[in-house]
Structures are given as structure tokens and as C-alpha cells.
mmCIF file of C-alpha atoms and ligand atoms in Angstrom:
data_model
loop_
_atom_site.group_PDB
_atom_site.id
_atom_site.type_symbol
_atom_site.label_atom_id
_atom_site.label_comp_id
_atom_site.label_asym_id
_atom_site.label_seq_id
_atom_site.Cartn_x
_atom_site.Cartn_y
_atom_site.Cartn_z
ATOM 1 C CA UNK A 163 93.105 96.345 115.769
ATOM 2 C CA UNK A 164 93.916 99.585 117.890
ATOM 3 C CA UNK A 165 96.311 101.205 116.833
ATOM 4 C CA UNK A 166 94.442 102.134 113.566
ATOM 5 C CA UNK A 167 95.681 104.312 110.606
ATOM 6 C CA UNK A 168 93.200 105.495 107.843
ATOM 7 C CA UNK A 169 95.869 105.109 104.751
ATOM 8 C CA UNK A 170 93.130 104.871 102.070
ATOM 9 C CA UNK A 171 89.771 106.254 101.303
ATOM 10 C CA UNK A 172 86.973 103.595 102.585
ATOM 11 C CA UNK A 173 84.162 102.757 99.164
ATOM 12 C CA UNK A 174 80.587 101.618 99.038
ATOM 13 C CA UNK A 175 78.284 101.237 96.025
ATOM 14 C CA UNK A 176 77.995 104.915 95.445
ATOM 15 C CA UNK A 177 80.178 106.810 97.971
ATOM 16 C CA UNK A 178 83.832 107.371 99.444
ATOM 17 C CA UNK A 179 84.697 107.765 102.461
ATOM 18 C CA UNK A 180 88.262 109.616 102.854
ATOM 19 C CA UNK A 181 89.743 111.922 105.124
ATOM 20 C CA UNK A 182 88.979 115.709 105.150
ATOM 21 C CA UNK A 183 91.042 118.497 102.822
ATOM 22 C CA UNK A 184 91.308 122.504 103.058
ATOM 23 C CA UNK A 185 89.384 121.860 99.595
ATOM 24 C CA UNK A 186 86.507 120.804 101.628
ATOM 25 C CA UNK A 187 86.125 123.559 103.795
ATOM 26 C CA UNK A 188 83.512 126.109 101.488
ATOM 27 C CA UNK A 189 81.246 122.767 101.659
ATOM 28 C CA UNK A 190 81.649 121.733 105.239
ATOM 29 C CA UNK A 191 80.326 125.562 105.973
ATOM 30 C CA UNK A 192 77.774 125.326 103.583
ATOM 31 C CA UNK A 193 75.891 122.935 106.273
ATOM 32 C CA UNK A 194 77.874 123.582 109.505
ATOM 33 C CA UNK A 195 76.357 127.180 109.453
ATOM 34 C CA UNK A 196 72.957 126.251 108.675
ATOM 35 C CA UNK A 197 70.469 126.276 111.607
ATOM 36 C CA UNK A 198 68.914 123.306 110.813
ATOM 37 C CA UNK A 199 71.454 121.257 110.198
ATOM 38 C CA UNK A 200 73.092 122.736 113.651
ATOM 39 C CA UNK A 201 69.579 122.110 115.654
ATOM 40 C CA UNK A 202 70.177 118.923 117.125
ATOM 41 C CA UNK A 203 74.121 119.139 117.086
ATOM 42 C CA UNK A 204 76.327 120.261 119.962
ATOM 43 C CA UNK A 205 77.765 123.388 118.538
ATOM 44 C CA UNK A 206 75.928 126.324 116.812
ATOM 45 C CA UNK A 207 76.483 127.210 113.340
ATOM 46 C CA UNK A 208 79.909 128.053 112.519
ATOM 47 C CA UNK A 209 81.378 130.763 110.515
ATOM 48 C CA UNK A 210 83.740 129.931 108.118
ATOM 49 C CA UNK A 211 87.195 130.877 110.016
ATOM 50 C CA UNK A 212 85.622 128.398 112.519
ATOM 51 C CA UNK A 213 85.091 125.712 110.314
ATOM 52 C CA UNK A 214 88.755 126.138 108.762
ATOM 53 C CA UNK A 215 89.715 125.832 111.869
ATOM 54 C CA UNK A 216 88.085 122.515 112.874
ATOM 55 C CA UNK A 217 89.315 121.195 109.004
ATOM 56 C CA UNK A 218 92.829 121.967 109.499
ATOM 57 C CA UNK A 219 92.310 119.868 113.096
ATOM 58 C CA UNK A 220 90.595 117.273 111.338
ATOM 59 C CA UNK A 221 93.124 116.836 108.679
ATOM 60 C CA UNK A 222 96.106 116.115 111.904
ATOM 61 C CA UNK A 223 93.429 113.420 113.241
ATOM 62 C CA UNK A 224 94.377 110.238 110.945
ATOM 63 C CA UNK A 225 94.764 107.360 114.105
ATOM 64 C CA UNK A 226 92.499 105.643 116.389
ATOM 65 C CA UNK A 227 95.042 104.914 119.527
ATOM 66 C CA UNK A 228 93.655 106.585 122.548
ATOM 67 C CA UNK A 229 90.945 107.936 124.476
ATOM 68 C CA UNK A 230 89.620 110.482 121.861
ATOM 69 C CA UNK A 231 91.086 110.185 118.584
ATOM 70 C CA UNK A 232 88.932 110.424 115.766
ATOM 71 C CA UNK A 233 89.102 110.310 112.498
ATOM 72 C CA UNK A 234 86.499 112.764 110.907
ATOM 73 C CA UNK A 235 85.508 111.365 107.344
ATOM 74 C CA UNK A 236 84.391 113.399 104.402
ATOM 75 C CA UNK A 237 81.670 111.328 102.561
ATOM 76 C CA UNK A 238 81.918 112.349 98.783
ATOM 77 C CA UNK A 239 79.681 110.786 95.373
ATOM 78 C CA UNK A 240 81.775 108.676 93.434
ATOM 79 C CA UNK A 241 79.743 109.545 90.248
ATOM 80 C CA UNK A 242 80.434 113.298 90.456
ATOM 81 C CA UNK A 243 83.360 113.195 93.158
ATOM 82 C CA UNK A 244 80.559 115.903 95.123
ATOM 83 C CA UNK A 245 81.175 115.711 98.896
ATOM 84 C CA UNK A 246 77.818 115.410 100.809
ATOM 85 C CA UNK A 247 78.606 115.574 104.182
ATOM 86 C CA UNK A 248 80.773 113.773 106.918
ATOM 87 C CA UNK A 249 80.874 110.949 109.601
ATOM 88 C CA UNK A 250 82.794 110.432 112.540
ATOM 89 C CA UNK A 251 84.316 107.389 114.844
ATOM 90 C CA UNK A 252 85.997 107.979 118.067
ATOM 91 C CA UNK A 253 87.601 106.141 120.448
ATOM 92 C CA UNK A 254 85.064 105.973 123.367
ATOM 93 C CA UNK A 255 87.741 104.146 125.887
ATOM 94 C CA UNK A 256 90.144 101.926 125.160
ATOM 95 C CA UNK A 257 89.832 99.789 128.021
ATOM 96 C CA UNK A 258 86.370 99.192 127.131
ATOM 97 C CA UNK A 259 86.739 98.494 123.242
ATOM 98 C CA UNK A 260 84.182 100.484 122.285
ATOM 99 C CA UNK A 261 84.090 103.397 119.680
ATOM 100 C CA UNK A 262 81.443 105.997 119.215
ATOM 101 C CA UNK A 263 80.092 107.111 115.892
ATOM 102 C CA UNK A 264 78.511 110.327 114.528
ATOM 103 C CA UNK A 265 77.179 112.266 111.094
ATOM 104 C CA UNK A 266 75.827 115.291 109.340
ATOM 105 C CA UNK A 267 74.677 115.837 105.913
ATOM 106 C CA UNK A 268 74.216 118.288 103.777
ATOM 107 C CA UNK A 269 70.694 118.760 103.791
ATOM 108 C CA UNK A 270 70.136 118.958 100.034
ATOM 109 C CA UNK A 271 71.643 114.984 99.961
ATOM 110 C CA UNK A 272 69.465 113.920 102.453
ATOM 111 C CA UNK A 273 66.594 110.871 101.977
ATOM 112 C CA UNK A 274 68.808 109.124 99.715
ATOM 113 C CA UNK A 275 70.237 106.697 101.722
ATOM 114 C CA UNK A 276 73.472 107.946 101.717
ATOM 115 C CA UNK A 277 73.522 108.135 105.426
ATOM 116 C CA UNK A 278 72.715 105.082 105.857
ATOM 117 C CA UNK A 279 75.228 103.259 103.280
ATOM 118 C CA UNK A 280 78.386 105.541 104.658
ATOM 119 C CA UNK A 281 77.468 104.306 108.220
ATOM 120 C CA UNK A 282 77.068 101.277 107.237
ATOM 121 C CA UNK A 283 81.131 101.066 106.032
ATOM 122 C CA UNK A 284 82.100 103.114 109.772
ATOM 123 C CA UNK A 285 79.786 100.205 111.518
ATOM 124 C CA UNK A 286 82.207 97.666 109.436
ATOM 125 C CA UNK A 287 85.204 99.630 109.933
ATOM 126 C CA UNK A 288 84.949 99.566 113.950
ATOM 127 C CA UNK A 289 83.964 95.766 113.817
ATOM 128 C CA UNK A 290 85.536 94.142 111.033
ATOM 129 C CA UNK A 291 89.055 95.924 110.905
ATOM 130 C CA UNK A 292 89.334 97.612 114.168
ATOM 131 C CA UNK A 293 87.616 95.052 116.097
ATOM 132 C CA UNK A 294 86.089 97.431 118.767
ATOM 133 C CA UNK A 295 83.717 95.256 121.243
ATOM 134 C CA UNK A 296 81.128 97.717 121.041
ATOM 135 C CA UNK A 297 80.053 100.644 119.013
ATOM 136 C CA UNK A 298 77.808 103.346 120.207
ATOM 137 C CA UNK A 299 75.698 107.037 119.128
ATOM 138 C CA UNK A 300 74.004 109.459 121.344
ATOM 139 C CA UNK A 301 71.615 111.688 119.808
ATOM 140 C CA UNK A 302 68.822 113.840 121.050
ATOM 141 C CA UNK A 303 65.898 111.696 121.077
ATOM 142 C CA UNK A 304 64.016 114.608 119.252
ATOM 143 C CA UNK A 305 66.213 113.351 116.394
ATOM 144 C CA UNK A 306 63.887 111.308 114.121
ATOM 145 C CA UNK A 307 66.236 111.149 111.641
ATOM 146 C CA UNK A 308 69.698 110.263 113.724
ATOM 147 C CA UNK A 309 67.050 107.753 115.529
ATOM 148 C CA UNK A 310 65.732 106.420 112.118
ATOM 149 C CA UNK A 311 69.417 105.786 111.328
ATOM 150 C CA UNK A 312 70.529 104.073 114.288
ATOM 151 C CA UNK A 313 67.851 101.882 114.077
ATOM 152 C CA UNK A 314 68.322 101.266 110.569
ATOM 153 C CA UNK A 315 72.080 99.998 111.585
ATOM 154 C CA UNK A 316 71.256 97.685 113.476
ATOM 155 C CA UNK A 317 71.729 99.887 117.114
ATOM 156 C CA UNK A 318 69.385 98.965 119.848
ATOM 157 C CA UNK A 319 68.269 101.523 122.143
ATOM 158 C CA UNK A 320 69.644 101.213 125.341
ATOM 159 C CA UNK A 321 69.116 104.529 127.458
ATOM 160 C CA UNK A 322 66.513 107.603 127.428
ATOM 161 C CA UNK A 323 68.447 109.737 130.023
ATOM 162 C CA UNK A 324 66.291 112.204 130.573
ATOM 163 C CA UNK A 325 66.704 116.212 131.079
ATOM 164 C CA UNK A 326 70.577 115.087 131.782
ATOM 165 C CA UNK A 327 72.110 118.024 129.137
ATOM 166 C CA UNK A 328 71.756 121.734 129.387
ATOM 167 C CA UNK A 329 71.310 122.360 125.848
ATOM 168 C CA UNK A 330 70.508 125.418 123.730
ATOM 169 C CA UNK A 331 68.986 127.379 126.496
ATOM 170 C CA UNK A 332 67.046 124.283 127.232
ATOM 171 C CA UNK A 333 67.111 121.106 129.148
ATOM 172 C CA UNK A 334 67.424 117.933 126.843
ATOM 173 C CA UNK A 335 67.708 114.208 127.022
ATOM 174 C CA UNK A 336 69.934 111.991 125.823
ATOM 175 C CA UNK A 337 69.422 108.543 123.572
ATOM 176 C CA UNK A 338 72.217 106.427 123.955
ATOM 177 C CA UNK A 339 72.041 103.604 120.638
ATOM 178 C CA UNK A 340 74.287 100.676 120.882
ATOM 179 C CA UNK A 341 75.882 97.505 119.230
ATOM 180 C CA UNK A 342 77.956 94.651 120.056
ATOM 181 C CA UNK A 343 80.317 93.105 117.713
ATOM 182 C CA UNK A 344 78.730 89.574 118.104
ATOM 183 C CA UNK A 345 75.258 91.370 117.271
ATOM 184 C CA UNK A 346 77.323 92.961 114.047
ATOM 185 C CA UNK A 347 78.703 89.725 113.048
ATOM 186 C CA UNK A 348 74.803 87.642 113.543
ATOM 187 C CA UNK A 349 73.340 89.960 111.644
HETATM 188 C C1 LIG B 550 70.955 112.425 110.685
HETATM 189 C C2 LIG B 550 71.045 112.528 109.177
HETATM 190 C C3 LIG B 550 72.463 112.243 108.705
HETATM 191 C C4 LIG B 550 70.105 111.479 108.567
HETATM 192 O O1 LIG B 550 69.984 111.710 107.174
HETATM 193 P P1 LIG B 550 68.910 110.934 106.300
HETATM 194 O O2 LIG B 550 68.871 111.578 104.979
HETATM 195 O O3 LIG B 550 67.625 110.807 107.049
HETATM 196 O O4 LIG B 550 69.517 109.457 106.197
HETATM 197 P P2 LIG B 550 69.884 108.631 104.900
HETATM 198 O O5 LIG B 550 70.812 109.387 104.032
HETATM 199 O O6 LIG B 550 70.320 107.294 105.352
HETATM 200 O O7 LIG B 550 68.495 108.530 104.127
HETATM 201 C C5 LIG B 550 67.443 107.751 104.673
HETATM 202 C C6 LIG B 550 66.154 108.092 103.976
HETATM 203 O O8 LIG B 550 66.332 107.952 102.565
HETATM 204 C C7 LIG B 550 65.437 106.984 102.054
HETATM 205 N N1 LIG B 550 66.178 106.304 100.995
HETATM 206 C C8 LIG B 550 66.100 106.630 99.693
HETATM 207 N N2 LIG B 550 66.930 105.875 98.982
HETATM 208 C C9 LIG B 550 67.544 105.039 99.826
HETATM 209 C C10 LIG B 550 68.517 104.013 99.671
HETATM 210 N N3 LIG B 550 69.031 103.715 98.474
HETATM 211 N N4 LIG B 550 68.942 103.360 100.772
HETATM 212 C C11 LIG B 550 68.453 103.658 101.996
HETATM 213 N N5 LIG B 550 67.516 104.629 102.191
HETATM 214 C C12 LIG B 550 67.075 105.307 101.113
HETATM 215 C C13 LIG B 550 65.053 106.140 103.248
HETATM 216 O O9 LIG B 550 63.794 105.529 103.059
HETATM 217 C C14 LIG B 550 64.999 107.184 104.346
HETATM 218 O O10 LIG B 550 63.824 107.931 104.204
HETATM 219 P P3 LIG B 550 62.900 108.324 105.468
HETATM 220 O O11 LIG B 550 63.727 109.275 106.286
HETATM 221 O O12 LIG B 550 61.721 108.962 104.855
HETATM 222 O O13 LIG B 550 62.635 107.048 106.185
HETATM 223 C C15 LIG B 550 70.586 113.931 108.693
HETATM 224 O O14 LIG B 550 69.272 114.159 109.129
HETATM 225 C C16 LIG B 550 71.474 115.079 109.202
HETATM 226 O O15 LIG B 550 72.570 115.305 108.685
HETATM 227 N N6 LIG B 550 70.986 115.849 110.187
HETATM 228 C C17 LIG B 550 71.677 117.047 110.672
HETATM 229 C C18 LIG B 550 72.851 116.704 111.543
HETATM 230 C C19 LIG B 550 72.460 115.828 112.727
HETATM 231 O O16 LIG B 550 71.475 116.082 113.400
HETATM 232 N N7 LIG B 550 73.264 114.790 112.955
HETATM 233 C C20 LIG B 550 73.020 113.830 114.012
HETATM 234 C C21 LIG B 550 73.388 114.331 115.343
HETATM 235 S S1 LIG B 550 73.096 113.045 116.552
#
């Protein structure tokens, strides 16, 4: 239930989910500054001040209370303790129980599932312990891969928005992927 606090790391079959360190930094701007990994996100590829930066904010972000908070994850191996990239969950609105979701891999760790299996944990997270109503992801439907995902989760496509987001010197639409808890807990 809201309020939330992230006291320990979250663990699948192969993966941990924990929150972010200064020690992850080098390997959050190993993939934050890559182009490709950047194409279909909403900021450009950061330098590495500019990725401290966002660490150090992420380390302060620890609750889900409010319109906003986050907590951003770091998604690390268990076998070899290697971190592989990161997820997030916000609070969408409190008044409407829902929570938004969001990830980025290192490209080098993607196709193996890993995606899938730390989203899977977030997906329980906002249903099982938070108990938000309703979970939700927006991607660019361009996105085959952030579509693939969603759909692998369970999300239903709800909205194509289209040319609703001036984007990268272009205009873009918007997928909006959701899922009730009562869907969650059926299937
Ligand atoms: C979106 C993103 C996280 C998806 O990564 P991904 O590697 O496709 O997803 P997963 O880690 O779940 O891997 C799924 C793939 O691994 C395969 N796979 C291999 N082993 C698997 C396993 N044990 N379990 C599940 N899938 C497995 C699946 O078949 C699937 O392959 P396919 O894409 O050919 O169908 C990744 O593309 C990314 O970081 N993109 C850049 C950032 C970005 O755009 N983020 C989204 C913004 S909305």
C-alpha cells in the first residue's frame, strides 16, 4: 500500500533488482550515451556529469507517496553481481491508483529475457505489494521491442495517439499499454 519504501533489493531466478549507487554510474553511461539505446527514449545521450547527476537524484528517490515519486531500479546478474540495465515505477496519480512503468538495457544483455523477468517482479511489485489499481507504459509505437515487452506482460494496448509528441525534430505517436490489477491477479 501507498506509502511504499524500497528497504531491500527485489530477486527473480537470475536477477536483482535494488536501488541505484554512485558505483553504478560508469555503467549507466555506458548505455545512456549510446544512440541507440537513446533512439526511442525521451532524452538524448548523456554525458557522464549528466548521468552522475541523474544517479545521485535517483539514489534520494527510495518512496512511492505522491504524484511522481519513483523509484529507479538497477537490474544486476546474480551469478556475476554485473548490472545490466535499469527499470522504473512511478506514481502516475494517486487518486487514480495507478503507477507507470519503464526500462532500458544495456544493449549487449539484450534477447535474454532479462527484460522481461525484471518487469515481471515491477508488474508484481505495483500489484501484489503496492496494490496500485492499474499499471501502465507509453512507448513509441516504433518500439518493437518496448511493444514486444508490454505485450509479453500481459499489457493490452489501449491507445495509438497519433503525431501527439514533438519528438527528435520529428512528430511521433504515442502507445499507451495498460493493466488492471484484476487482469494481473486472473492471469
Ligand atoms: C526495450 C528493451 C528493454 C527490450 O529488451 P529485450 O532484450 O527485447 O527484452 P528481454 O530482455 O525481455 O528479451 C526478450 C527477447 O529475448 C528472448 N529470450 C531469450 N531467453 C529468454 C528467456 N529466458 N525469457 C524470455 N525471453 C527470452 C525472447 O524470445 C525475446 O526475443 P525476441 O526479441 O527475438 O522476441 C530494450 O530493447 C532496450 O533497452 N531498449 C532501449 C531503451 C528503450 O527503448 N526503452 C523503452 C522506452 S519505451
Amino acid at each position: 500500500m501507498i506509502p511504499f519504501e524500497l528497504t531491500e533489493p527485489i530477486e527473480t531466478e537470475r536477477l536483482r533488482l535494488r536501488l541505484m549507487t554512485e558505483a553504478d554510474i560508469d555503467i549507466v553511461h555506458s548505455y545512456q550515451s549510446r544512440e541507440d539505446v537513446c533512439r526511442y527514449l525521451l532524452f538524448d545521450p548523456r554525458d557522464r556529469d549528466t548521468v552522475a547527476a541523474k544517479v545521485a537524484e535517483h539514489i534520494r528517490h527510495t518512496r512511492l507517496e505522491s504524484d511522481g515519486d519513483y523509484l529507479q531500479l538497477a537490474v544486476e546478474r546474480k551469478d556475476d553481481g554485473q548490472m545490466i540495465g535499469d527499470l522504473y515505477i512511478t506514481v502516475k496519480s494517486v487518486e487514480n491508483d495507478t503507477a507507470e512503468l519503464g526500462w532500458t538495457f544495456h544493449p549487449d544483455h539484450h534477447g535474454q529475457g532479462y527484460a522481461t523477468e525484471s518487469a515481471k517482479a515491477l508488474l508484481a511489485l505495483a500489484f501484489d505489494t503496492v496494490e496500485f489499481h492499474r499499471v501502465i507504459a507509453e512507448l513509441d509505437p516504433r518500439n518493437d521491442a518496448s511493444v514486444n515487452l508490454c505485450l509479453r506482460l500481459g499489457m493490452r494496448r489501449e491507445a495509438h495517439f497519433v503525431e501527439d509528441l514533438w519528438f527528435k525534430g520529428e512528430w511521433a505517436d504515442t502507445g499507451s499499454y495498460a493493466m488492471l490489477a484484476r487482469e494481473y491477479r486472473a492471469s
